[in-house]
XYZ file of C-alpha atoms in Angstrom:
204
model
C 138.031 229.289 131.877
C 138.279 225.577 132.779
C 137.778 223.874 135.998
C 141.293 223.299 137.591
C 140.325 221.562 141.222
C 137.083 220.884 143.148
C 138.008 220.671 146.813
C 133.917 221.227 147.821
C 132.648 219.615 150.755
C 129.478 219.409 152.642
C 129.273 222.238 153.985
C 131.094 224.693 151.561
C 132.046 224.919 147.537
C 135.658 225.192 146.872
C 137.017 226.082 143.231
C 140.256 226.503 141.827
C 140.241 228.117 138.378
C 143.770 228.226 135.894
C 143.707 231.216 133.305
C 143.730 230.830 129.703
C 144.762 233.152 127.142
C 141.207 232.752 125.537
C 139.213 233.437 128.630
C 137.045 236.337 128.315
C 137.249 238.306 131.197
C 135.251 241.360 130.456
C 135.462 244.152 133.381
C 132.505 245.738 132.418
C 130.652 242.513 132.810
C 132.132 241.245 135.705
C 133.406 243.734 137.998
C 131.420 245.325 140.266
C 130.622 249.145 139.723
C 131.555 250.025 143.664
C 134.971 248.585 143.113
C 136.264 250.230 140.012
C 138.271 252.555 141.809
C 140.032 250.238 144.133
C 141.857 248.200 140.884
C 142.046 251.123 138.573
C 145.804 251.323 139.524
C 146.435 247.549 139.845
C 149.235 245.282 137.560
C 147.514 243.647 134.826
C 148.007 240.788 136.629
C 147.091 241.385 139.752
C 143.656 242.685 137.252
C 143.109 239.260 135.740
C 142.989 237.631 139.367
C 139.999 239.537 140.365
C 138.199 239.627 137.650
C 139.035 235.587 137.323
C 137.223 235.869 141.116
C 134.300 237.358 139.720
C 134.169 235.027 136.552
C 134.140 232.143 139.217
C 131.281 233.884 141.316
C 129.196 234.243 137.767
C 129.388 230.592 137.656
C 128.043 229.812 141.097
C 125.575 232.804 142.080
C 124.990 234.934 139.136
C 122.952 237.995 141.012
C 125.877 238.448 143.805
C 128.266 240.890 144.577
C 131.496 241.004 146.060
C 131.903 243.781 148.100
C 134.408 245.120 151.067
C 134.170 246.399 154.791
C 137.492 247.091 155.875
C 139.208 245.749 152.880
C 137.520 242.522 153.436
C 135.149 240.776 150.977
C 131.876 239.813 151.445
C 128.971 238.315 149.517
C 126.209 240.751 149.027
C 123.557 239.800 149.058
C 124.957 238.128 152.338
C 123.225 235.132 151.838
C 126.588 232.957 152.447
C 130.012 233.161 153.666
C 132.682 233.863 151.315
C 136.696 233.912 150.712
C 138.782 234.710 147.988
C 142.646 234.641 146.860
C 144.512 234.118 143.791
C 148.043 233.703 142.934
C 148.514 234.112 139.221
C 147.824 232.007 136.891
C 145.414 230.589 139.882
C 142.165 231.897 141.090
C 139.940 230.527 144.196
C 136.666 230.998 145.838
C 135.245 229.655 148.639
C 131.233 229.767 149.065
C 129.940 228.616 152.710
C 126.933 228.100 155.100
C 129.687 228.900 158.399
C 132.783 231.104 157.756
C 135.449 230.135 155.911
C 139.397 231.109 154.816
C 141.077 229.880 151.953
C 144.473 230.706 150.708
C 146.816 229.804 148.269
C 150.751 230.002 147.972
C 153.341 229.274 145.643
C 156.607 227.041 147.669
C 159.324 229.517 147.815
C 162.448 229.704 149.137
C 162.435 233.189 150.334
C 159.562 232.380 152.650
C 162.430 231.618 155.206
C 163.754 235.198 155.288
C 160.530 236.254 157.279
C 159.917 232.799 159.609
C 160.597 235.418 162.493
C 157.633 237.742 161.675
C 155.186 235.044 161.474
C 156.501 231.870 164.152
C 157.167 231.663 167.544
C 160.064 229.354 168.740
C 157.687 226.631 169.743
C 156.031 226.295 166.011
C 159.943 226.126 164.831
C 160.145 222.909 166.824
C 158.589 220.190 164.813
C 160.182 221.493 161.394
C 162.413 219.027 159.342
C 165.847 221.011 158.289
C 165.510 219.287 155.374
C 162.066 220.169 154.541
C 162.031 223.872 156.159
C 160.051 225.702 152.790
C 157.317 223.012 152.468
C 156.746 223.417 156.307
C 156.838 227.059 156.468
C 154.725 227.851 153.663
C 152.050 225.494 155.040
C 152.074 227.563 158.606
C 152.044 230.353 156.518
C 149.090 229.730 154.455
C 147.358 228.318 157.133
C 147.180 231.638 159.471
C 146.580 233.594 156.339
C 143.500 231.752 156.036
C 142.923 232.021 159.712
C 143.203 235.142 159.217
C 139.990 235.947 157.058
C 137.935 234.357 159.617
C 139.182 235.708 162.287
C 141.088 239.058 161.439
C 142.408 242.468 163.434
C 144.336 245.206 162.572
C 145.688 245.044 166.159
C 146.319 241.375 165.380
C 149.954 239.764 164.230
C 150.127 236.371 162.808
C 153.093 235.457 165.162
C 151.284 236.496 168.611
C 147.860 235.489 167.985
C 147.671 232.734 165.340
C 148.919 229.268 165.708
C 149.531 225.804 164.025
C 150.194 222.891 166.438
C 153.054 220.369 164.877
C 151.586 218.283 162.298
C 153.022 215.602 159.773
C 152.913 215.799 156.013
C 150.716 212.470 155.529
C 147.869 214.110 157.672
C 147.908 217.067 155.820
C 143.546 217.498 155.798
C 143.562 217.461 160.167
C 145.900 220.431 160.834
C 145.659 221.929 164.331
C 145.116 225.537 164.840
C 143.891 228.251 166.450
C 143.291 232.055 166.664
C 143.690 233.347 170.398
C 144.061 236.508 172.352
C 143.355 237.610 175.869
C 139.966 237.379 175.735
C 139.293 234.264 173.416
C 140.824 231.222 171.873
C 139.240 229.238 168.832
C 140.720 226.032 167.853
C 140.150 225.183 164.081
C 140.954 222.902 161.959
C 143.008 223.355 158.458
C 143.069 221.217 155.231
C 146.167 221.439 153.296
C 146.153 220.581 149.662
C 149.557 220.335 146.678
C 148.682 221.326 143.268
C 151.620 222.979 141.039
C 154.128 223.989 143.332
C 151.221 225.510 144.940
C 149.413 225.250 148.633
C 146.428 225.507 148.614
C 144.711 225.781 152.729
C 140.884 225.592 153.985
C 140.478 226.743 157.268
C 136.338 226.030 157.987
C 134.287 226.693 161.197
């Protein structure tokens, strides 16, 4: 299973895995017993992304767990933060000291079907025409991985998440924040290309 990007920092290890047809990816080994029911009915591919998670955990803490409150993961022990997501062929995990959300998502067209369910009309603003699905997908991506810090079920991405313009050479400073009545947390995303992929780091 080789090595496809290293975006690790100082305070946080960030690996992108590719699969391989001769990966071994044995479920027995590698997934955990308390989650066997939860995939028993997923796609094959959908399969190979978490147990590509767990061969990528292996590698960096060989005694943990990933486990799930509220159908999000944590690390048990919880010795560290931790955030997953994978987009077939491409796996990620994110191992850090202060919480962190990654996410990754393939450029696609039909992203601009749903702008109204995740934007407001002042994040529409800044966008190029002419550049609309790179743009989108990167707002996208971003409050996804907003998100996993800071998530609700009583939460929407459009009302409560937001990405402040930002240009495409300053793609590792994006503006952001996660914000109700009662608080508002600015953060700060880093936005990487790989593949027709984006690939976001949102960090505390």
């Amino acid at each position: 299973m080789p090595l496809y990007r290293d975006f690790s920092d100082n305070n946080a290890t960030i690996l992108v895995w590719k699969y391989d047809e001769s990966d071994d990816l044995d479920i027995n080994y590698l997934l955990e017993p308390e989650n066997k029911d939860k995939v028993k009915d997923y796609h094959p591919k959908k399969l190979l992304e978490v147990l590509m998670v767990r061969k990528l955990l292996k590698s960096l803490k060989p005694m943990s767990k990933i486990l799930y409150q509220e159908r999000e993961p944590f690390l048990y022990p919880k010795d560290a933060e931790i955030s997953i997501t994978h987009s077939f062929p491409f796996a990620a995990i994110a191992i850090s000291k202060n919480k962190i959300g990654i996410d990754l998502e393939k450029f696609n067209p039909k992203i601009l079907r749903l702008i109204n369910k995740f934007t407001f009309e002042e994040e529409r603003g800044f966008i190029p025409l002419d550049n609309e699905v790179t743009f989108y997908t990167i707002i996208w991506s971003v409050k996804e991985s907003m998100y996993k810090i800071h998530h609700s079920k009583h939460w929407s991405l459009k009302k409560h998440y937001e990405v402040y313009p930002f240009e495409l050479k300053h793609l590792h400073h994006i503006k952001c924040r996660v914000h109700d009545d009662k608080i508002s947390d600015e953060l700060r995303a880093r936005v990487e290309f790989f593949d027709d992929y984006c690939f976001t780091i949102v960090e505390e």
